[in-house]
Amino acid sequence: MKTVNLVNISKRYGKIFILKKINFRFESGKCYLIIGANGAGKSTLLKLINKMIFPTEGDVKLNILKIGYVPDKNVLPQSITVDKFLFTMTKIKKENFINTIMLMKYFNIYMERYKKISHLSKGMIQKVLIIQAFLGNPDILIFDEALNGLDRVMQEKLINLIKLVKDKDKIIIITSHYPSYYDEIVDMRLKVEDGKIN
C-alpha cells in the first residue's frame, strides 16, 4: 500500500503557526477532500506533502516515487507553446506521447496546442496544469482548487478521470471551495481549522 504519513507536522511563518502538530496517514485507493477557510493552511499542507516546502517541526514520510500536482496558481512558462511544454513534460516524466495527445483531446485543448501559454484563457491554462499532473503515471495526485476556470463540462471530465485513476492504487488529495462537486468520489473529508485537521 502506498502511503503519505504526516508525523507531528507543524509549519510556522515567523511567529505564526499555520499548522500545529498534525498526525495523519493518507492511503492509496482513497480520495481525500480537504476543506477550510481561506488562509487556514490547505495549500500549505499540500506543498508540504509535495516537498515544495518543509515543516518547521515533524516529518512527511512517503513510500511513493511520483507526485502529480495541480497548483492553485498559474506557474507555467509563458513564452512557449502548449505542445512544447506538454511534450517536454512528457519526456521528463517518461510518458507515452500518445497518452499526452489523448489527454489533450480529452480536455479539448488539442486544437489550441500551437498557442503560446501567455495567449491562453484561464480555463485553458487550468487544463494544461491538469494534463501535466497526470503525466508519468503518478502514485499520488494533488489538486489545489483544480476546478477553478473550468466550465461544467470540463469539471465533470476531470472528476470522471479522477474516479477512473483512483481505483489504480493511487492517493488522491483535493482542496476545493465546492466540496459538493466531488461527492461521488470522495472517501474522507478533512477540515483544516485552527492549524489542525479534523
Short mmCIF file of N, CA and C in Angstrom, two decimals, residues 63-190:
data_model
loop_
_atom_site.label_atom_id
_atom_site.label_comp_id
_atom_site.label_asym_id
_atom_site.label_seq_id
_atom_site.Cartn_x
_atom_site.Cartn_y
_atom_site.Cartn_z
N ASN A 63 6.19 6.67 0.94
CA ASN A 63 6.78 5.48 0.34
C ASN A 63 6.39 5.39 -1.13
N ILE A 64 6.30 6.57 -1.75
CA ILE A 64 5.92 6.66 -3.16
C ILE A 64 6.97 7.45 -3.93
N LEU A 65 6.96 7.30 -5.25
CA LEU A 65 8.01 7.88 -6.07
C LEU A 65 7.56 9.11 -6.85
N LYS A 66 6.34 9.08 -7.38
CA LYS A 66 5.91 10.12 -8.31
C LYS A 66 4.69 10.87 -7.79
N ILE A 67 4.75 12.20 -7.91
CA ILE A 67 3.64 13.04 -7.48
C ILE A 67 3.19 13.90 -8.66
N GLY A 68 1.88 13.92 -8.92
CA GLY A 68 1.29 14.83 -9.88
C GLY A 68 0.58 15.94 -9.12
N TYR A 69 0.86 17.19 -9.48
CA TYR A 69 0.39 18.32 -8.67
C TYR A 69 -0.21 19.41 -9.54
N VAL A 70 -1.42 19.82 -9.18
CA VAL A 70 -2.07 20.97 -9.83
C VAL A 70 -2.11 22.10 -8.81
N PRO A 71 -1.28 23.13 -8.98
CA PRO A 71 -1.27 24.24 -8.01
C PRO A 71 -2.48 25.13 -8.18
N ASP A 72 -2.69 26.01 -7.20
CA ASP A 72 -3.84 26.91 -7.28
C ASP A 72 -3.55 28.16 -8.07
N LYS A 73 -2.32 28.30 -8.56
CA LYS A 73 -1.94 29.47 -9.36
C LYS A 73 -1.23 29.02 -10.64
N ASN A 74 -1.24 29.89 -11.63
CA ASN A 74 -0.56 29.61 -12.88
C ASN A 74 0.96 29.72 -12.69
N VAL A 75 1.65 28.61 -12.81
CA VAL A 75 3.11 28.59 -12.65
C VAL A 75 3.80 28.17 -13.96
N LEU A 76 3.07 28.26 -15.05
CA LEU A 76 3.59 27.78 -16.34
C LEU A 76 4.50 28.81 -17.00
N PRO A 77 5.49 28.35 -17.78
CA PRO A 77 6.31 29.28 -18.56
C PRO A 77 5.44 29.93 -19.64
N GLN A 78 5.51 31.24 -19.77
CA GLN A 78 4.56 31.97 -20.61
C GLN A 78 4.95 32.05 -22.08
N SER A 79 6.22 31.90 -22.38
CA SER A 79 6.70 32.21 -23.73
C SER A 79 6.74 31.01 -24.67
N ILE A 80 6.37 29.82 -24.20
CA ILE A 80 6.40 28.65 -25.08
C ILE A 80 4.98 28.20 -25.40
N THR A 81 4.85 27.36 -26.40
CA THR A 81 3.54 26.88 -26.82
C THR A 81 3.08 25.72 -25.93
N VAL A 82 1.79 25.46 -26.00
CA VAL A 82 1.20 24.38 -25.22
C VAL A 82 1.86 23.05 -25.55
N ASP A 83 2.01 22.75 -26.84
CA ASP A 83 2.57 21.44 -27.21
C ASP A 83 4.03 21.32 -26.78
N LYS A 84 4.79 22.40 -26.90
CA LYS A 84 6.20 22.32 -26.49
C LYS A 84 6.31 22.04 -25.00
N PHE A 85 5.48 22.72 -24.20
CA PHE A 85 5.53 22.49 -22.76
C PHE A 85 5.11 21.07 -22.41
N LEU A 86 3.95 20.64 -22.94
CA LEU A 86 3.45 19.32 -22.57
C LEU A 86 4.32 18.19 -23.11
N PHE A 87 4.88 18.37 -24.30
CA PHE A 87 5.75 17.31 -24.83
C PHE A 87 7.09 17.28 -24.10
N THR A 88 7.54 18.43 -23.61
CA THR A 88 8.74 18.44 -22.77
C THR A 88 8.46 17.71 -21.46
N MET A 89 7.30 17.95 -20.86
CA MET A 89 6.93 17.25 -19.63
C MET A 89 6.75 15.76 -19.89
N THR A 90 6.29 15.42 -21.08
CA THR A 90 6.13 14.02 -21.46
C THR A 90 7.48 13.31 -21.42
N LYS A 91 8.50 13.96 -21.95
CA LYS A 91 9.85 13.37 -21.94
C LYS A 91 10.39 13.27 -20.51
N ILE A 92 10.24 14.35 -19.75
CA ILE A 92 10.77 14.38 -18.38
C ILE A 92 10.12 13.29 -17.53
N LYS A 93 8.81 13.12 -17.70
CA LYS A 93 8.08 12.16 -16.87
C LYS A 93 8.02 10.77 -17.50
N LYS A 94 8.69 10.61 -18.64
CA LYS A 94 8.78 9.31 -19.32
C LYS A 94 7.39 8.74 -19.63
N GLU A 95 6.55 9.62 -20.15
CA GLU A 95 5.20 9.26 -20.55
C GLU A 95 5.19 8.91 -22.03
N ASN A 96 4.18 8.15 -22.44
CA ASN A 96 3.98 7.85 -23.86
C ASN A 96 3.33 9.07 -24.53
N PHE A 97 3.90 9.52 -25.64
CA PHE A 97 3.38 10.70 -26.32
C PHE A 97 1.91 10.53 -26.73
N ILE A 98 1.51 9.30 -27.04
CA ILE A 98 0.13 9.05 -27.44
C ILE A 98 -0.82 9.37 -26.28
N ASN A 99 -0.40 9.01 -25.07
CA ASN A 99 -1.24 9.31 -23.90
C ASN A 99 -1.38 10.81 -23.68
N THR A 100 -0.31 11.55 -23.93
CA THR A 100 -0.37 13.01 -23.80
C THR A 100 -1.34 13.60 -24.81
N ILE A 101 -1.27 13.14 -26.03
CA ILE A 101 -2.19 13.62 -27.06
C ILE A 101 -3.63 13.27 -26.70
N MET A 102 -3.83 12.07 -26.17
CA MET A 102 -5.19 11.66 -25.77
C MET A 102 -5.73 12.57 -24.66
N LEU A 103 -4.87 12.95 -23.72
CA LEU A 103 -5.29 13.86 -22.65
C LEU A 103 -5.60 15.25 -23.22
N MET A 104 -4.81 15.70 -24.17
CA MET A 104 -5.06 17.00 -24.79
C MET A 104 -6.41 17.00 -25.50
N LYS A 105 -6.73 15.89 -26.15
CA LYS A 105 -8.02 15.79 -26.84
C LYS A 105 -9.16 15.64 -25.83
N TYR A 106 -8.92 14.89 -24.78
CA TYR A 106 -9.95 14.67 -23.76
C TYR A 106 -10.36 15.99 -23.11
N PHE A 107 -9.39 16.85 -22.85
CA PHE A 107 -9.68 18.14 -22.23
C PHE A 107 -9.87 19.26 -23.25
N ASN A 108 -10.03 18.87 -24.51
CA ASN A 108 -10.41 19.80 -25.57
C ASN A 108 -9.42 20.97 -25.71
N ILE A 109 -8.13 20.63 -25.71
CA ILE A 109 -7.11 21.67 -25.88
C ILE A 109 -6.18 21.34 -27.05
N TYR A 110 -6.42 20.22 -27.70
CA TYR A 110 -5.52 19.78 -28.78
C TYR A 110 -5.48 20.81 -29.91
N MET A 111 -6.61 21.41 -30.24
CA MET A 111 -6.66 22.38 -31.33
C MET A 111 -5.97 23.69 -30.96
N GLU A 112 -5.68 23.87 -29.69
CA GLU A 112 -5.01 25.09 -29.21
C GLU A 112 -3.53 24.85 -28.94
N ARG A 113 -3.01 23.72 -29.36
CA ARG A 113 -1.67 23.30 -28.93
C ARG A 113 -0.54 24.18 -29.44
N TYR A 114 -0.77 24.93 -30.51
CA TYR A 114 0.29 25.79 -31.05
C TYR A 114 0.27 27.20 -30.47
N LYS A 115 -0.66 27.46 -29.58
CA LYS A 115 -0.73 28.78 -28.95
C LYS A 115 0.31 28.89 -27.84
N LYS A 116 0.85 30.09 -27.68
CA LYS A 116 1.70 30.34 -26.52
C LYS A 116 0.85 30.34 -25.25
N ILE A 117 1.43 29.89 -24.18
CA ILE A 117 0.70 29.83 -22.92
C ILE A 117 0.23 31.22 -22.49
N SER A 118 1.00 32.24 -22.82
CA SER A 118 0.62 33.61 -22.47
C SER A 118 -0.65 34.07 -23.17
N HIS A 119 -1.04 33.38 -24.25
CA HIS A 119 -2.23 33.74 -25.01
C HIS A 119 -3.46 32.92 -24.63
N LEU A 120 -3.33 32.06 -23.62
CA LEU A 120 -4.43 31.19 -23.24
C LEU A 120 -5.36 31.86 -22.22
N SER A 121 -6.61 31.44 -22.25
CA SER A 121 -7.56 31.87 -21.22
C SER A 121 -7.25 31.15 -19.91
N LYS A 122 -7.87 31.59 -18.84
CA LYS A 122 -7.67 30.96 -17.53
C LYS A 122 -8.08 29.49 -17.57
N GLY A 123 -9.18 29.20 -18.24
CA GLY A 123 -9.64 27.81 -18.33
C GLY A 123 -8.67 26.93 -19.09
N MET A 124 -8.10 27.44 -20.19
CA MET A 124 -7.14 26.68 -20.96
C MET A 124 -5.86 26.43 -20.16
N ILE A 125 -5.41 27.43 -19.43
CA ILE A 125 -4.22 27.27 -18.59
C ILE A 125 -4.48 26.19 -17.54
N GLN A 126 -5.70 26.19 -16.98
CA GLN A 126 -6.03 25.17 -15.99
C GLN A 126 -5.97 23.78 -16.60
N LYS A 127 -6.40 23.63 -17.83
CA LYS A 127 -6.34 22.33 -18.50
C LYS A 127 -4.91 21.86 -18.67
N VAL A 128 -4.01 22.78 -19.03
CA VAL A 128 -2.60 22.42 -19.19
C VAL A 128 -2.01 21.96 -17.85
N LEU A 129 -2.34 22.68 -16.78
CA LEU A 129 -1.87 22.30 -15.45
C LEU A 129 -2.38 20.90 -15.07
N ILE A 130 -3.61 20.63 -15.39
CA ILE A 130 -4.20 19.33 -15.07
C ILE A 130 -3.54 18.22 -15.87
N ILE A 131 -3.36 18.45 -17.16
CA ILE A 131 -2.76 17.42 -18.02
C ILE A 131 -1.36 17.06 -17.54
N GLN A 132 -0.54 18.07 -17.24
CA GLN A 132 0.84 17.76 -16.82
C GLN A 132 0.87 16.96 -15.53
N ALA A 133 -0.15 17.14 -14.68
CA ALA A 133 -0.19 16.40 -13.41
C ALA A 133 -0.42 14.91 -13.63
N PHE A 134 -1.19 14.57 -14.66
CA PHE A 134 -1.50 13.17 -14.93
C PHE A 134 -0.38 12.43 -15.65
N LEU A 135 0.56 13.16 -16.22
CA LEU A 135 1.63 12.52 -16.98
C LEU A 135 2.56 11.71 -16.09
N GLY A 136 3.04 10.59 -16.61
CA GLY A 136 4.03 9.79 -15.91
C GLY A 136 3.48 8.82 -14.88
N ASN A 137 2.16 8.59 -14.90
CA ASN A 137 1.54 7.62 -14.00
C ASN A 137 1.92 7.87 -12.54
N PRO A 138 1.58 9.04 -11.99
CA PRO A 138 1.97 9.37 -10.62
C PRO A 138 1.29 8.47 -9.58
N ASP A 139 1.97 8.28 -8.45
CA ASP A 139 1.41 7.49 -7.35
C ASP A 139 0.40 8.29 -6.55
N ILE A 140 0.61 9.60 -6.51
CA ILE A 140 -0.29 10.48 -5.78
C ILE A 140 -0.63 11.68 -6.65
N LEU A 141 -1.90 12.05 -6.65
CA LEU A 141 -2.37 13.21 -7.40
C LEU A 141 -2.92 14.23 -6.42
N ILE A 142 -2.39 15.46 -6.50
CA ILE A 142 -2.77 16.53 -5.59
C ILE A 142 -3.40 17.65 -6.41
N PHE A 143 -4.64 18.01 -6.07
CA PHE A 143 -5.38 19.04 -6.80
C PHE A 143 -5.73 20.18 -5.86
N ASP A 144 -5.14 21.34 -6.08
CA ASP A 144 -5.42 22.52 -5.26
C ASP A 144 -6.38 23.43 -6.03
N GLU A 145 -7.66 23.34 -5.71
CA GLU A 145 -8.71 24.12 -6.40
C GLU A 145 -8.66 23.91 -7.91
N ALA A 146 -8.63 22.65 -8.32
CA ALA A 146 -8.43 22.32 -9.73
C ALA A 146 -9.62 22.68 -10.63
N LEU A 147 -10.80 22.87 -10.05
CA LEU A 147 -11.98 23.18 -10.86
C LEU A 147 -12.03 24.64 -11.29
N ASN A 148 -11.21 25.48 -10.68
CA ASN A 148 -11.23 26.92 -10.99
C ASN A 148 -10.94 27.16 -12.47
N GLY A 149 -11.79 27.95 -13.10
CA GLY A 149 -11.59 28.30 -14.50
C GLY A 149 -12.19 27.32 -15.49
N LEU A 150 -12.65 26.16 -15.01
CA LEU A 150 -13.23 25.16 -15.91
C LEU A 150 -14.74 25.33 -16.00
N ASP A 151 -15.28 25.12 -17.19
CA ASP A 151 -16.74 25.11 -17.30
C ASP A 151 -17.27 23.78 -16.77
N ARG A 152 -18.57 23.67 -16.68
CA ARG A 152 -19.17 22.48 -16.04
C ARG A 152 -18.81 21.19 -16.77
N VAL A 153 -18.74 21.24 -18.10
CA VAL A 153 -18.40 20.03 -18.87
C VAL A 153 -17.00 19.57 -18.52
N MET A 154 -16.04 20.51 -18.47
CA MET A 154 -14.66 20.15 -18.16
C MET A 154 -14.51 19.72 -16.71
N GLN A 155 -15.30 20.32 -15.81
CA GLN A 155 -15.28 19.89 -14.41
C GLN A 155 -15.69 18.43 -14.30
N GLU A 156 -16.74 18.06 -15.01
CA GLU A 156 -17.22 16.68 -14.98
C GLU A 156 -16.20 15.73 -15.59
N LYS A 157 -15.51 16.20 -16.64
CA LYS A 157 -14.47 15.35 -17.26
C LYS A 157 -13.32 15.09 -16.28
N LEU A 158 -12.94 16.13 -15.55
CA LEU A 158 -11.87 15.95 -14.58
C LEU A 158 -12.30 14.99 -13.47
N ILE A 159 -13.49 15.17 -12.94
CA ILE A 159 -13.98 14.30 -11.88
C ILE A 159 -14.07 12.86 -12.36
N ASN A 160 -14.52 12.65 -13.59
CA ASN A 160 -14.60 11.29 -14.14
C ASN A 160 -13.23 10.66 -14.28
N LEU A 161 -12.24 11.46 -14.66
CA LEU A 161 -10.88 10.94 -14.80
C LEU A 161 -10.29 10.60 -13.43
N ILE A 162 -10.54 11.45 -12.45
CA ILE A 162 -10.08 11.15 -11.09
C ILE A 162 -10.72 9.85 -10.59
N LYS A 163 -11.99 9.68 -10.87
CA LYS A 163 -12.69 8.46 -10.47
C LYS A 163 -12.04 7.23 -11.10
N LEU A 164 -11.63 7.37 -12.35
CA LEU A 164 -11.01 6.26 -13.07
C LEU A 164 -9.66 5.89 -12.48
N VAL A 165 -8.81 6.88 -12.20
CA VAL A 165 -7.45 6.57 -11.74
C VAL A 165 -7.41 6.24 -10.24
N LYS A 166 -8.43 6.66 -9.51
CA LYS A 166 -8.48 6.38 -8.06
C LYS A 166 -8.40 4.88 -7.78
N ASP A 167 -9.00 4.09 -8.62
CA ASP A 167 -9.03 2.64 -8.43
C ASP A 167 -7.73 1.95 -8.85
N LYS A 168 -6.76 2.73 -9.30
CA LYS A 168 -5.49 2.16 -9.76
C LYS A 168 -4.39 2.38 -8.71
N ASP A 169 -4.75 2.16 -7.44
CA ASP A 169 -3.80 2.19 -6.33
C ASP A 169 -3.12 3.55 -6.19
N LYS A 170 -3.90 4.61 -6.34
CA LYS A 170 -3.35 5.96 -6.22
C LYS A 170 -3.97 6.69 -5.02
N ILE A 171 -3.20 7.64 -4.49
CA ILE A 171 -3.71 8.53 -3.45
C ILE A 171 -4.18 9.81 -4.14
N ILE A 172 -5.39 10.22 -3.86
CA ILE A 172 -5.94 11.44 -4.43
C ILE A 172 -6.23 12.42 -3.28
N ILE A 173 -5.65 13.63 -3.37
CA ILE A 173 -5.88 14.66 -2.35
C ILE A 173 -6.35 15.92 -3.05
N ILE A 174 -7.50 16.45 -2.62
CA ILE A 174 -8.14 17.58 -3.28
C ILE A 174 -8.48 18.66 -2.27
N THR A 175 -8.24 19.91 -2.62
CA THR A 175 -8.82 21.02 -1.87
C THR A 175 -9.84 21.70 -2.79
N SER A 176 -10.93 22.18 -2.20
CA SER A 176 -11.95 22.83 -3.02
C SER A 176 -12.89 23.66 -2.16
N HIS A 177 -13.33 24.78 -2.74
CA HIS A 177 -14.39 25.57 -2.12
C HIS A 177 -15.76 25.09 -2.60
N TYR A 178 -15.77 24.05 -3.44
CA TYR A 178 -17.02 23.49 -3.96
C TYR A 178 -17.05 21.99 -3.64
N PRO A 179 -17.09 21.62 -2.36
CA PRO A 179 -16.97 20.21 -1.97
C PRO A 179 -18.06 19.31 -2.54
N SER A 180 -19.25 19.85 -2.76
CA SER A 180 -20.34 19.01 -3.25
C SER A 180 -20.05 18.47 -4.65
N TYR A 181 -19.20 19.14 -5.42
CA TYR A 181 -18.87 18.67 -6.76
C TYR A 181 -18.17 17.31 -6.73
N TYR A 182 -17.53 17.00 -5.61
CA TYR A 182 -16.74 15.78 -5.51
C TYR A 182 -17.44 14.67 -4.73
N ASP A 183 -18.72 14.84 -4.43
CA ASP A 183 -19.43 13.91 -3.55
C ASP A 183 -19.29 12.45 -3.98
N GLU A 184 -19.35 12.20 -5.28
CA GLU A 184 -19.38 10.81 -5.74
C GLU A 184 -18.03 10.12 -5.69
N ILE A 185 -16.93 10.84 -5.47
CA ILE A 185 -15.62 10.19 -5.50
C ILE A 185 -14.86 10.28 -4.17
N VAL A 186 -15.34 11.10 -3.24
CA VAL A 186 -14.59 11.33 -2.00
C VAL A 186 -14.86 10.23 -0.98
N ASP A 187 -13.78 9.73 -0.38
CA ASP A 187 -13.89 8.73 0.69
C ASP A 187 -13.81 9.36 2.08
N MET A 188 -13.07 10.46 2.20
CA MET A 188 -12.90 11.09 3.50
C MET A 188 -12.77 12.59 3.34
N ARG A 189 -13.49 13.32 4.20
CA ARG A 189 -13.40 14.78 4.22
C ARG A 189 -12.61 15.22 5.44
N LEU A 190 -11.68 16.12 5.23
CA LEU A 190 -10.85 16.62 6.31
C LEU A 190 -10.98 18.14 6.34
#
